[in-house]
mmCIF file of C-alpha atoms and ligand atoms in Angstrom:
data_model
loop_
_atom_site.group_PDB
_atom_site.id
_atom_site.type_symbol
_atom_site.label_atom_id
_atom_site.label_comp_id
_atom_site.label_asym_id
_atom_site.label_seq_id
_atom_site.Cartn_x
_atom_site.Cartn_y
_atom_site.Cartn_z
ATOM 1 C CA MET A 1 70.816 24.177 -76.841
ATOM 2 C CA GLY A 2 67.603 23.319 -74.703
ATOM 3 C CA ILE A 3 65.575 23.406 -71.639
ATOM 4 C CA VAL A 4 65.684 21.153 -68.576
ATOM 5 C CA ILE A 5 62.657 20.706 -66.520
ATOM 6 C CA VAL A 6 63.351 20.264 -62.682
ATOM 7 C CA MET A 7 60.060 19.509 -60.824
ATOM 8 C CA PRO A 8 60.705 16.768 -58.238
ATOM 9 C CA GLY A 9 57.466 15.095 -57.351
ATOM 10 C CA ARG A 10 55.657 16.669 -60.178
ATOM 11 C CA ASP A 11 56.161 14.165 -63.003
ATOM 12 C CA GLU A 12 52.831 14.614 -64.492
ATOM 13 C CA ASP A 13 53.245 18.337 -64.855
ATOM 14 C CA ALA A 14 56.646 17.863 -66.289
ATOM 15 C CA ALA A 15 55.792 15.723 -68.917
ATOM 16 C CA ARG A 16 52.633 17.816 -69.885
ATOM 17 C CA LEU A 17 55.076 20.768 -70.207
ATOM 18 C CA ARG A 18 57.439 18.986 -72.342
ATOM 19 C CA VAL A 19 54.971 17.979 -74.614
ATOM 20 C CA ALA A 20 53.181 21.424 -74.735
ATOM 21 C CA LEU A 21 56.597 23.072 -75.317
ATOM 22 C CA GLN A 22 57.793 20.745 -78.262
ATOM 23 C CA ARG A 23 54.311 21.363 -79.879
ATOM 24 C CA LEU A 24 55.103 25.028 -80.006
ATOM 25 C CA ASP A 25 58.611 24.063 -81.278
ATOM 26 C CA SER A 26 59.236 20.428 -82.681
ATOM 27 C CA ASP A 27 62.808 21.086 -82.816
ATOM 28 C CA LEU A 28 63.332 22.250 -79.032
ATOM 29 C CA GLU A 29 65.284 19.913 -76.947
ATOM 30 C CA VAL A 30 63.505 19.622 -73.345
ATOM 31 C CA TRP A 31 64.677 17.022 -71.031
ATOM 32 C CA ILE A 32 63.173 16.124 -67.626
ATOM 33 C CA GLN A 33 65.595 15.904 -64.619
ATOM 34 C CA PRO A 34 67.573 13.248 -64.189
ATOM 35 C CA ASP A 35 67.623 12.129 -67.882
ATOM 36 C CA ILE A 36 69.917 14.810 -69.376
ATOM 37 C CA PRO A 37 72.232 13.120 -71.739
ATOM 38 C CA ASP A 38 74.544 16.164 -72.139
ATOM 39 C CA PRO A 39 74.415 18.957 -69.374
ATOM 40 C CA GLY A 40 76.117 21.343 -71.298
ATOM 41 C CA ARG A 41 73.496 21.870 -73.690
ATOM 42 C CA VAL A 42 70.996 22.969 -70.982
ATOM 43 C CA VAL A 43 70.374 26.896 -71.496
ATOM 44 C CA SER A 44 67.155 27.225 -69.498
ATOM 45 C CA ALA A 45 65.957 25.364 -66.413
ATOM 46 C CA VAL A 46 62.276 25.414 -65.507
ATOM 47 C CA THR A 47 62.064 24.404 -61.833
ATOM 48 C CA TRP A 48 59.679 23.962 -58.928
ATOM 49 C CA LYS A 49 60.945 23.358 -55.482
ATOM 50 C CA HIS A 50 64.071 21.712 -56.801
ATOM 51 C CA SER A 51 66.497 20.640 -54.193
ATOM 52 C CA PRO A 52 69.404 23.362 -54.005
ATOM 53 C CA GLY A 53 72.419 22.712 -55.838
ATOM 54 C CA GLU A 54 70.570 20.829 -58.516
ATOM 55 C CA LEU A 55 71.002 23.457 -61.036
ATOM 56 C CA GLY A 56 74.924 23.653 -60.525
ATOM 57 C CA ARG A 57 75.686 20.715 -63.160
ATOM 58 C CA PHE A 58 74.673 22.914 -65.987
ATOM 59 C CA PRO A 59 77.771 24.660 -67.075
ATOM 60 C CA ASN A 60 75.945 27.114 -69.748
ATOM 61 C CA LEU A 61 72.787 27.914 -67.824
ATOM 62 C CA ARG A 62 71.546 31.326 -68.653
ATOM 63 C CA ALA A 63 67.676 31.229 -67.257
ATOM 64 C CA ALA A 64 66.551 29.716 -64.146
ATOM 65 C CA ILE A 65 62.595 29.935 -64.646
ATOM 66 C CA SER A 66 60.277 29.433 -61.836
ATOM 67 C CA TYR A 67 57.148 27.180 -63.040
ATOM 68 C CA GLY A 68 54.979 29.506 -60.733
ATOM 69 C CA ALA A 69 54.676 32.882 -59.527
ATOM 70 C CA GLY A 70 56.782 32.367 -56.298
ATOM 71 C CA VAL A 71 60.679 32.289 -56.364
ATOM 72 C CA GLU A 72 61.812 31.551 -53.142
ATOM 73 C CA HIS A 73 63.113 27.918 -53.919
ATOM 74 C CA LEU A 74 65.310 29.599 -56.564
ATOM 75 C CA LEU A 75 66.365 32.506 -54.325
ATOM 76 C CA ASP A 76 67.279 30.022 -51.574
ATOM 77 C CA ASP A 77 69.563 28.196 -53.970
ATOM 78 C CA PRO A 78 72.970 29.577 -53.439
ATOM 79 C CA SER A 79 74.440 27.162 -56.074
ATOM 80 C CA ILE A 80 72.784 29.162 -58.928
ATOM 81 C CA PRO A 81 75.564 31.299 -60.378
ATOM 82 C CA ALA A 82 75.426 35.237 -60.454
ATOM 83 C CA GLY A 83 75.396 35.393 -64.180
ATOM 84 C CA VAL A 84 71.932 33.108 -64.448
ATOM 85 C CA THR A 85 68.800 35.338 -64.706
ATOM 86 C CA ILE A 86 65.710 34.339 -62.397
ATOM 87 C CA ALA A 87 62.401 34.796 -63.751
ATOM 88 C CA ARG A 88 59.006 33.686 -62.792
ATOM 89 C CA THR A 89 55.839 32.430 -64.873
ATOM 90 C CA VAL A 90 52.638 34.352 -64.171
ATOM 91 C CA ASP A 91 50.114 33.528 -67.025
ATOM 92 C CA GLU A 92 46.355 34.629 -67.527
ATOM 93 C CA GLY A 93 44.951 31.497 -66.128
ATOM 94 C CA LEU A 94 47.278 31.713 -62.840
ATOM 95 C CA ILE A 95 45.719 35.482 -62.510
ATOM 96 C CA ARG A 96 42.209 34.445 -63.210
ATOM 97 C CA ASP A 97 42.200 31.607 -60.806
ATOM 98 C CA MET A 98 43.434 33.428 -58.121
ATOM 99 C CA VAL A 99 40.877 36.082 -58.527
ATOM 100 C CA GLU A 100 38.274 33.659 -58.488
ATOM 101 C CA PHE A 101 39.633 32.069 -55.206
ATOM 102 C CA VAL A 102 40.040 35.592 -53.467
ATOM 103 C CA VAL A 103 36.590 36.760 -54.479
ATOM 104 C CA GLY A 104 34.750 33.756 -54.061
ATOM 105 C CA ARG A 105 36.112 33.378 -50.422
ATOM 106 C CA VAL A 106 35.429 37.371 -49.617
ATOM 107 C CA ILE A 107 31.810 36.608 -51.015
ATOM 108 C CA GLU A 108 31.369 33.585 -49.234
ATOM 109 C CA HIS A 109 32.016 35.205 -45.826
ATOM 110 C CA ARG A 110 30.368 38.401 -46.820
ATOM 111 C CA ARG A 111 27.162 36.673 -47.574
ATOM 112 C CA GLY A 112 27.418 34.216 -44.751
ATOM 113 C CA PHE A 113 27.369 31.043 -47.268
ATOM 114 C CA ARG A 114 28.643 28.804 -44.730
ATOM 115 C CA GLY A 115 25.991 29.747 -42.184
ATOM 116 C CA VAL A 116 23.131 28.992 -44.854
ATOM 117 C CA ALA A 117 24.805 25.496 -45.559
ATOM 118 C CA ALA A 118 24.633 24.807 -41.781
ATOM 119 C CA ASP A 119 21.229 26.107 -41.684
ATOM 120 C CA GLN A 120 20.050 23.496 -44.503
ATOM 121 C CA ARG A 121 21.710 20.803 -42.215
ATOM 122 C CA THR A 122 19.231 21.491 -39.398
ATOM 123 C CA SER A 123 16.187 22.080 -41.809
ATOM 124 C CA SER A 124 16.559 25.830 -40.446
ATOM 125 C CA TRP A 125 14.928 28.736 -42.653
ATOM 126 C CA VAL A 126 17.110 31.842 -41.601
ATOM 127 C CA PRO A 127 17.203 34.713 -44.124
ATOM 128 C CA ARG A 128 20.531 35.762 -42.982
ATOM 129 C CA ARG A 129 21.200 39.631 -43.636
ATOM 130 C CA TYR A 130 24.493 40.825 -44.907
ATOM 131 C CA PRO A 131 26.490 44.341 -45.394
ATOM 132 C CA PRO A 132 26.013 46.091 -48.705
ATOM 133 C CA HIS A 133 29.676 46.038 -49.443
ATOM 134 C CA TRP A 134 32.892 45.472 -47.530
ATOM 135 C CA ASP A 135 36.114 47.268 -47.104
ATOM 136 C CA VAL A 136 38.902 44.948 -48.253
ATOM 137 C CA LEU A 137 42.694 45.664 -47.693
ATOM 138 C CA ILE A 138 44.847 43.658 -50.036
ATOM 139 C CA LEU A 139 48.529 43.350 -49.179
ATOM 140 C CA GLY A 140 50.418 43.255 -52.469
ATOM 141 C CA ALA A 141 49.487 45.137 -55.422
ATOM 142 C CA GLY A 142 51.169 43.129 -57.975
ATOM 143 C CA ARG A 143 50.087 40.653 -60.923
ATOM 144 C CA LEU A 144 47.834 38.880 -58.402
ATOM 145 C CA GLY A 145 47.001 41.193 -55.754
ATOM 146 C CA GLY A 146 46.220 44.112 -58.318
ATOM 147 C CA ALA A 147 43.825 41.864 -60.196
ATOM 148 C CA ALA A 148 42.055 40.686 -57.057
ATOM 149 C CA ALA A 149 41.895 44.339 -56.133
ATOM 150 C CA GLU A 150 40.234 45.227 -59.582
ATOM 151 C CA ALA A 151 37.753 42.526 -59.515
ATOM 152 C CA LEU A 152 36.703 43.095 -56.123
ATOM 153 C CA HIS A 153 36.503 47.251 -56.775
ATOM 154 C CA HIS A 154 34.438 46.196 -59.776
ATOM 155 C CA LEU A 155 31.664 44.546 -57.578
ATOM 156 C CA GLY A 156 31.376 47.446 -55.410
ATOM 157 C CA HIS A 157 33.479 46.846 -52.716
ATOM 158 C CA ARG A 158 35.916 49.453 -51.010
ATOM 159 C CA VAL A 159 39.525 48.306 -51.802
ATOM 160 C CA THR A 160 42.767 49.483 -50.311
ATOM 161 C CA VAL A 161 46.008 47.852 -51.697
ATOM 162 C CA TRP A 162 49.276 48.171 -49.592
ATOM 163 C CA SER A 163 52.619 47.903 -51.379
ATOM 164 C CA ARG A 164 56.207 49.113 -51.425
ATOM 165 C CA SER A 165 55.934 51.558 -53.974
ATOM 166 C CA GLY A 166 52.351 52.805 -53.898
ATOM 167 C CA ARG A 167 51.342 50.986 -57.173
ATOM 168 C CA ALA A 168 47.734 50.318 -57.300
ATOM 169 C CA PRO A 169 44.923 49.671 -59.925
ATOM 170 C CA VAL A 170 43.178 52.633 -61.179
ATOM 171 C CA HIS A 171 40.267 53.863 -58.821
ATOM 172 C CA VAL A 172 41.718 51.567 -56.007
ATOM 173 C CA SER A 173 43.316 53.261 -52.849
ATOM 174 C CA SER A 174 46.790 52.566 -52.206
ATOM 175 C CA ILE A 175 49.017 52.824 -48.799
ATOM 176 C CA VAL A 176 52.566 52.384 -48.258
ATOM 177 C CA GLY A 177 54.532 51.832 -45.101
ATOM 178 C CA ARG A 178 54.281 49.922 -41.820
ATOM 179 C CA GLU A 179 52.345 52.664 -40.043
ATOM 180 C CA ALA A 180 50.016 53.266 -42.761
ATOM 181 C CA LEU A 181 49.168 49.515 -42.817
ATOM 182 C CA LEU A 182 48.683 49.416 -39.032
ATOM 183 C CA GLU A 183 46.081 52.543 -39.418
ATOM 184 C CA ALA A 184 44.278 50.445 -42.231
ATOM 185 C CA LEU A 185 43.752 47.318 -40.217
ATOM 186 C CA PRO A 186 40.956 48.164 -37.763
ATOM 187 C CA GLY A 187 38.645 49.260 -40.931
ATOM 188 C CA ALA A 188 39.236 46.398 -42.978
ATOM 189 C CA ASP A 189 36.604 43.603 -43.110
ATOM 190 C CA ALA A 190 38.706 41.358 -45.099
ATOM 191 C CA VAL A 191 42.564 41.386 -45.150
ATOM 192 C CA VAL A 192 44.002 39.407 -48.137
ATOM 193 C CA CYS A 193 47.850 38.498 -48.073
ATOM 194 C CA LEU A 194 49.144 38.336 -51.534
ATOM 195 C CA LEU A 195 52.797 39.309 -50.973
ATOM 196 C CA PRO A 196 55.890 37.762 -51.761
ATOM 197 C CA LEU A 197 57.785 36.032 -49.185
ATOM 198 C CA THR A 198 61.210 38.127 -48.669
ATOM 199 C CA GLY A 199 63.049 39.034 -45.459
ATOM 200 C CA ALA A 200 60.838 41.957 -45.135
ATOM 201 C CA THR A 201 57.452 40.061 -45.459
ATOM 202 C CA ARG A 202 58.230 37.090 -43.407
ATOM 203 C CA ASP A 203 56.315 36.747 -39.962
ATOM 204 C CA LEU A 204 54.461 40.233 -41.006
ATOM 205 C CA ILE A 205 50.863 38.616 -39.909
ATOM 206 C CA ASP A 206 51.976 38.443 -36.014
ATOM 207 C CA ALA A 207 50.200 38.996 -32.733
ATOM 208 C CA SER A 208 50.485 42.973 -32.903
ATOM 209 C CA PHE A 209 49.241 42.735 -36.476
ATOM 210 C CA LEU A 210 46.017 40.415 -35.740
ATOM 211 C CA ALA A 211 45.260 42.382 -32.673
ATOM 212 C CA ARG A 212 44.501 45.597 -34.676
ATOM 213 C CA MET A 213 42.247 43.725 -37.169
ATOM 214 C CA LYS A 214 38.506 44.573 -36.965
ATOM 215 C CA PRO A 215 36.428 42.289 -34.630
ATOM 216 C CA GLY A 216 34.429 39.755 -36.943
ATOM 217 C CA SER A 217 37.063 40.245 -39.905
ATOM 218 C CA LEU A 218 38.353 37.836 -42.246
ATOM 219 C CA LEU A 219 41.830 37.030 -42.763
ATOM 220 C CA LEU A 220 42.943 35.375 -46.274
ATOM 221 C CA ASN A 221 46.255 34.188 -46.485
ATOM 222 C CA VAL A 222 47.184 33.069 -50.101
ATOM 223 C CA GLY A 223 50.798 34.466 -50.252
ATOM 224 C CA ARG A 224 53.159 31.869 -48.492
ATOM 225 C CA GLY A 225 52.721 30.261 -45.040
ATOM 226 C CA ALA A 226 55.642 32.148 -43.721
ATOM 227 C CA HIS A 227 53.799 35.465 -43.934
ATOM 228 C CA LEU A 228 51.653 34.356 -40.697
ATOM 229 C CA VAL A 229 53.008 33.437 -37.353
ATOM 230 C CA GLU A 230 50.964 30.563 -37.183
ATOM 231 C CA SER A 231 51.118 30.310 -33.343
ATOM 232 C CA ASP A 232 49.675 33.573 -32.929
ATOM 233 C CA LEU A 233 46.612 32.960 -34.767
ATOM 234 C CA LEU A 234 44.561 30.468 -32.600
ATOM 235 C CA PRO A 235 44.750 33.126 -29.524
ATOM 236 C CA ALA A 236 43.799 35.779 -32.066
ATOM 237 C CA LEU A 237 40.683 33.920 -33.323
ATOM 238 C CA ASP A 238 39.660 33.222 -29.586
ATOM 239 C CA SER A 239 39.616 37.201 -29.366
ATOM 240 C CA GLY A 240 37.560 37.523 -32.574
ATOM 241 C CA ARG A 241 40.081 39.468 -34.501
ATOM 242 C CA PRO A 242 40.025 38.005 -36.626
ATOM 243 C CA ALA A 243 36.638 35.858 -36.826
ATOM 244 C CA VAL A 244 37.621 33.358 -39.410
ATOM 245 C CA ALA A 245 41.059 32.511 -41.169
ATOM 246 C CA VAL A 246 41.247 31.120 -44.697
ATOM 247 C CA LEU A 247 44.325 29.581 -45.237
ATOM 248 C CA ASP A 248 45.665 28.187 -48.526
ATOM 249 C CA VAL A 249 49.315 28.306 -47.597
ATOM 250 C CA PHE A 250 51.353 27.084 -44.582
ATOM 251 C CA THR A 251 54.700 27.029 -43.028
ATOM 252 C CA THR A 252 55.223 23.154 -43.577
ATOM 253 C CA GLU A 253 53.092 21.710 -46.505
ATOM 254 C CA PRO A 254 51.644 19.538 -46.570
ATOM 255 C CA LEU A 255 50.010 20.736 -43.479
ATOM 256 C CA PRO A 256 50.717 17.642 -40.977
ATOM 257 C CA PRO A 257 47.390 15.671 -39.845
ATOM 258 C CA ASP A 258 47.608 16.699 -36.179
ATOM 259 C CA HIS A 259 48.084 20.139 -37.035
ATOM 260 C CA PRO A 260 45.214 22.291 -34.958
ATOM 261 C CA PHE A 261 44.101 24.398 -37.991
ATOM 262 C CA TRP A 262 42.549 21.131 -39.627
ATOM 263 C CA GLY A 263 39.800 20.721 -36.865
ATOM 264 C CA HIS A 264 39.397 24.299 -35.879
ATOM 265 C CA PRO A 265 35.978 25.694 -36.607
ATOM 266 C CA ARG A 266 37.095 29.137 -37.667
ATOM 267 C CA VAL A 267 40.053 27.986 -39.865
ATOM 268 C CA VAL A 268 39.352 26.993 -43.418
ATOM 269 C CA VAL A 269 42.074 24.932 -45.020
ATOM 270 C CA SER A 270 42.919 24.343 -48.488
ATOM 271 C CA PRO A 271 45.966 22.624 -49.860
ATOM 272 C CA HIS A 272 47.701 25.463 -51.577
ATOM 273 C CA VAL A 273 45.497 25.280 -54.632
ATOM 274 C CA ALA A 274 44.324 28.958 -54.970
ATOM 275 C CA SER A 275 46.037 29.232 -58.097
ATOM 276 C CA LEU A 276 47.698 26.472 -60.143
ATOM 277 C CA THR A 277 50.018 26.791 -62.852
ATOM 278 C CA ASP A 278 48.717 24.967 -66.107
ATOM 279 C CA PRO A 279 51.600 23.272 -68.207
ATOM 280 C CA GLU A 280 49.831 24.052 -71.649
ATOM 281 C CA GLY A 281 48.990 27.839 -70.475
ATOM 282 C CA VAL A 282 52.566 28.798 -69.586
ATOM 283 C CA ALA A 283 54.567 26.959 -72.349
ATOM 284 C CA GLY A 284 54.619 29.672 -74.662
ATOM 285 C CA ALA A 285 55.942 32.323 -71.981
ATOM 286 C CA ILE A 286 58.435 29.654 -71.002
ATOM 287 C CA LEU A 287 59.383 29.204 -74.531
ATOM 288 C CA ALA A 288 59.526 32.766 -75.014
ATOM 289 C CA ASN A 289 61.789 33.284 -72.191
ATOM 290 C CA HIS A 290 64.175 30.268 -73.309
ATOM 291 C CA ARG A 291 64.555 31.975 -76.679
ATOM 292 C CA ARG A 292 65.435 35.432 -75.069
ATOM 293 C CA ALA A 293 67.921 33.480 -72.956
ATOM 294 C CA VAL A 294 69.597 31.982 -75.879
ATOM 295 C CA ALA A 295 69.882 35.359 -77.859
ATOM 296 C CA GLY A 296 71.304 36.891 -74.669
ATOM 297 C CA GLU A 297 68.356 39.146 -74.453
ATOM 298 C CA PRO A 298 66.430 40.386 -70.792
ATOM 299 C CA LEU A 299 63.814 37.853 -69.647
ATOM 300 C CA CYS A 300 60.032 38.702 -68.974
ATOM 301 C CA ASP A 301 59.034 38.682 -65.510
ATOM 302 C CA ALA A 302 62.807 38.724 -64.450
ATOM 303 C CA VAL A 303 63.206 38.568 -60.438
ATOM 304 C CA ASP A 304 65.327 41.579 -58.744
ATOM 305 C CA VAL A 305 67.471 39.124 -56.537
ATOM 306 C CA ASP A 306 68.410 42.227 -54.247
ATOM 307 C CA ARG A 307 64.633 42.913 -53.496
ATOM 308 C CA GLY A 308 63.647 39.367 -53.346
ATOM 309 C CA TYR A 309 60.649 39.310 -55.612
HETATM 310 N N1 NAP B 401 48.275 30.240 -53.123
HETATM 311 C C1 NAP B 401 48.788 30.009 -54.317
HETATM 312 O O1 NAP B 401 48.111 29.158 -54.887
HETATM 313 C C2 NAP B 401 49.485 31.201 -54.800
HETATM 314 C C3 NAP B 401 49.722 31.048 -56.304
HETATM 315 C C4 NAP B 401 50.629 31.881 -56.894
HETATM 316 C C5 NAP B 401 51.240 32.880 -56.143
HETATM 317 N N2 NAP B 401 50.932 32.888 -54.876
HETATM 318 C C6 NAP B 401 51.689 33.767 -54.267
HETATM 319 O O2 NAP B 401 51.315 35.288 -54.683
HETATM 320 C C7 NAP B 401 52.424 36.139 -54.290
HETATM 321 C C8 NAP B 401 52.393 37.504 -55.173
HETATM 322 O O3 NAP B 401 52.311 36.972 -56.747
HETATM 323 P P1 NAP B 401 52.153 38.537 -57.477
HETATM 324 O O4 NAP B 401 52.403 37.692 -59.067
HETATM 325 O O5 NAP B 401 51.351 39.285 -57.600
HETATM 326 O O6 NAP B 401 53.636 38.983 -57.114
HETATM 327 P P2 NAP B 401 54.371 40.718 -57.824
HETATM 328 O O7 NAP B 401 53.605 40.808 -59.072
HETATM 329 O O8 NAP B 401 55.960 40.501 -57.831
HETATM 330 O O9 NAP B 401 53.814 41.569 -56.745
HETATM 331 C C9 NAP B 401 54.292 41.550 -55.177
HETATM 332 C C10 NAP B 401 53.417 42.798 -54.732
HETATM 333 O O10 NAP B 401 53.993 42.783 -53.170
HETATM 334 C C11 NAP B 401 54.530 44.085 -52.918
HETATM 335 N N3 NAP B 401 55.395 43.920 -51.971
HETATM 336 C C12 NAP B 401 56.586 43.246 -52.088
HETATM 337 N N4 NAP B 401 57.290 43.571 -50.772
HETATM 338 C C13 NAP B 401 56.644 44.455 -49.922
HETATM 339 C C14 NAP B 401 56.825 45.061 -48.838
HETATM 340 N N5 NAP B 401 57.981 44.851 -48.069
HETATM 341 N N6 NAP B 401 55.796 45.647 -48.242
HETATM 342 C C15 NAP B 401 54.776 46.330 -49.148
HETATM 343 N N7 NAP B 401 54.459 45.584 -50.272
HETATM 344 C C16 NAP B 401 55.477 44.613 -50.931
HETATM 345 C C17 NAP B 401 55.020 44.746 -54.121
HETATM 346 O O11 NAP B 401 54.987 45.968 -54.153
HETATM 347 P P3 NAP B 401 55.298 47.096 -55.485
HETATM 348 O O12 NAP B 401 54.331 47.131 -56.315
HETATM 349 O O13 NAP B 401 55.671 48.421 -54.593
HETATM 350 O O14 NAP B 401 56.763 46.294 -56.000
HETATM 351 C C18 NAP B 401 53.980 44.205 -55.292
HETATM 352 O O15 NAP B 401 52.746 44.852 -54.923
HETATM 353 C C19 NAP B 401 53.697 35.144 -55.079
HETATM 354 O O16 NAP B 401 55.002 35.636 -54.710
HETATM 355 C C20 NAP B 401 53.394 33.966 -54.208
HETATM 356 O O17 NAP B 401 54.024 33.799 -52.907
HETATM 357 C C21 NAP B 401 50.304 31.970 -54.358
#
């Protein structure tokens, strides 16, 4: 009884994951879709952006494990039987990389490093002043948002997290509910979105949200593209709320070549690379969850399907 890897377009990751899994357990059966001699032997599927319906051909499937932290591709697949547990994979490397990305971008903008680079291009000696610390509001206090909040707090910034339950790292302020969020926005120098995409968080960052942001502030979206109403962003940037948007995720990925975000002077685009799953890094967690599935035990990092994350 083994694992199938279903990751269309990610052949290299799939091959590396198979090698890493079999290095941990040389008896483990691992197949890469579509080369599966006996679909009845598949107990766990590791997937990333598979096509809906692709998992329906495994009659003994017990675990559908996302190759990354997001699970929309699994929750959006109505063909996955109700008895199959959906889980996600978040390892220390993924968390560290996200923390680096968020902290790096916040520091880059607080310290004006982009301006310093522009000054060098014109041989201009401009000692730029910068504020002693920033007020940072992080939407999401989970594995990634919580870790980013902790890191920024340890660097001396005033950090607030917004979550559903009020969860927050020690010494980090926490707010709950839409009203509290709207009240917090005008005081935040940076707003970082690290939410999962659910019915409740889709389109959260719209014109009314952006209009409440602090003039000159930074918006950093590393959650999912659909958290932001993209057509509302350019008018908001024109009004200076926010002054800059750093976007790693987009409604349509890859971002189309003619999209106005590419050439906008105050939009910083990156191609969904804030934090990438490393096949060797996650193999141990995936194998452990597969063994739990075989033994009929609850999976780690299981997703609450009703809650959507
Ligand atoms: N750009 C990239 O490269 C990249 C890489 C990995 C992940 N991501 C994104 O990052 C997201 C977060 O990952 P994670 O591992 O930190 O997730 P997580 O551990 O599940 O945490 C999610 C957080 O969001 C909060 N939340 C969910 N719905 C909410 C709502 N309606 N209102 C307020 N707060 C809400 C949760 O509140 P509670 O604490 O109260 O439950 C929790 O704090 C992923 O879902 C994925 O979309 C992006």
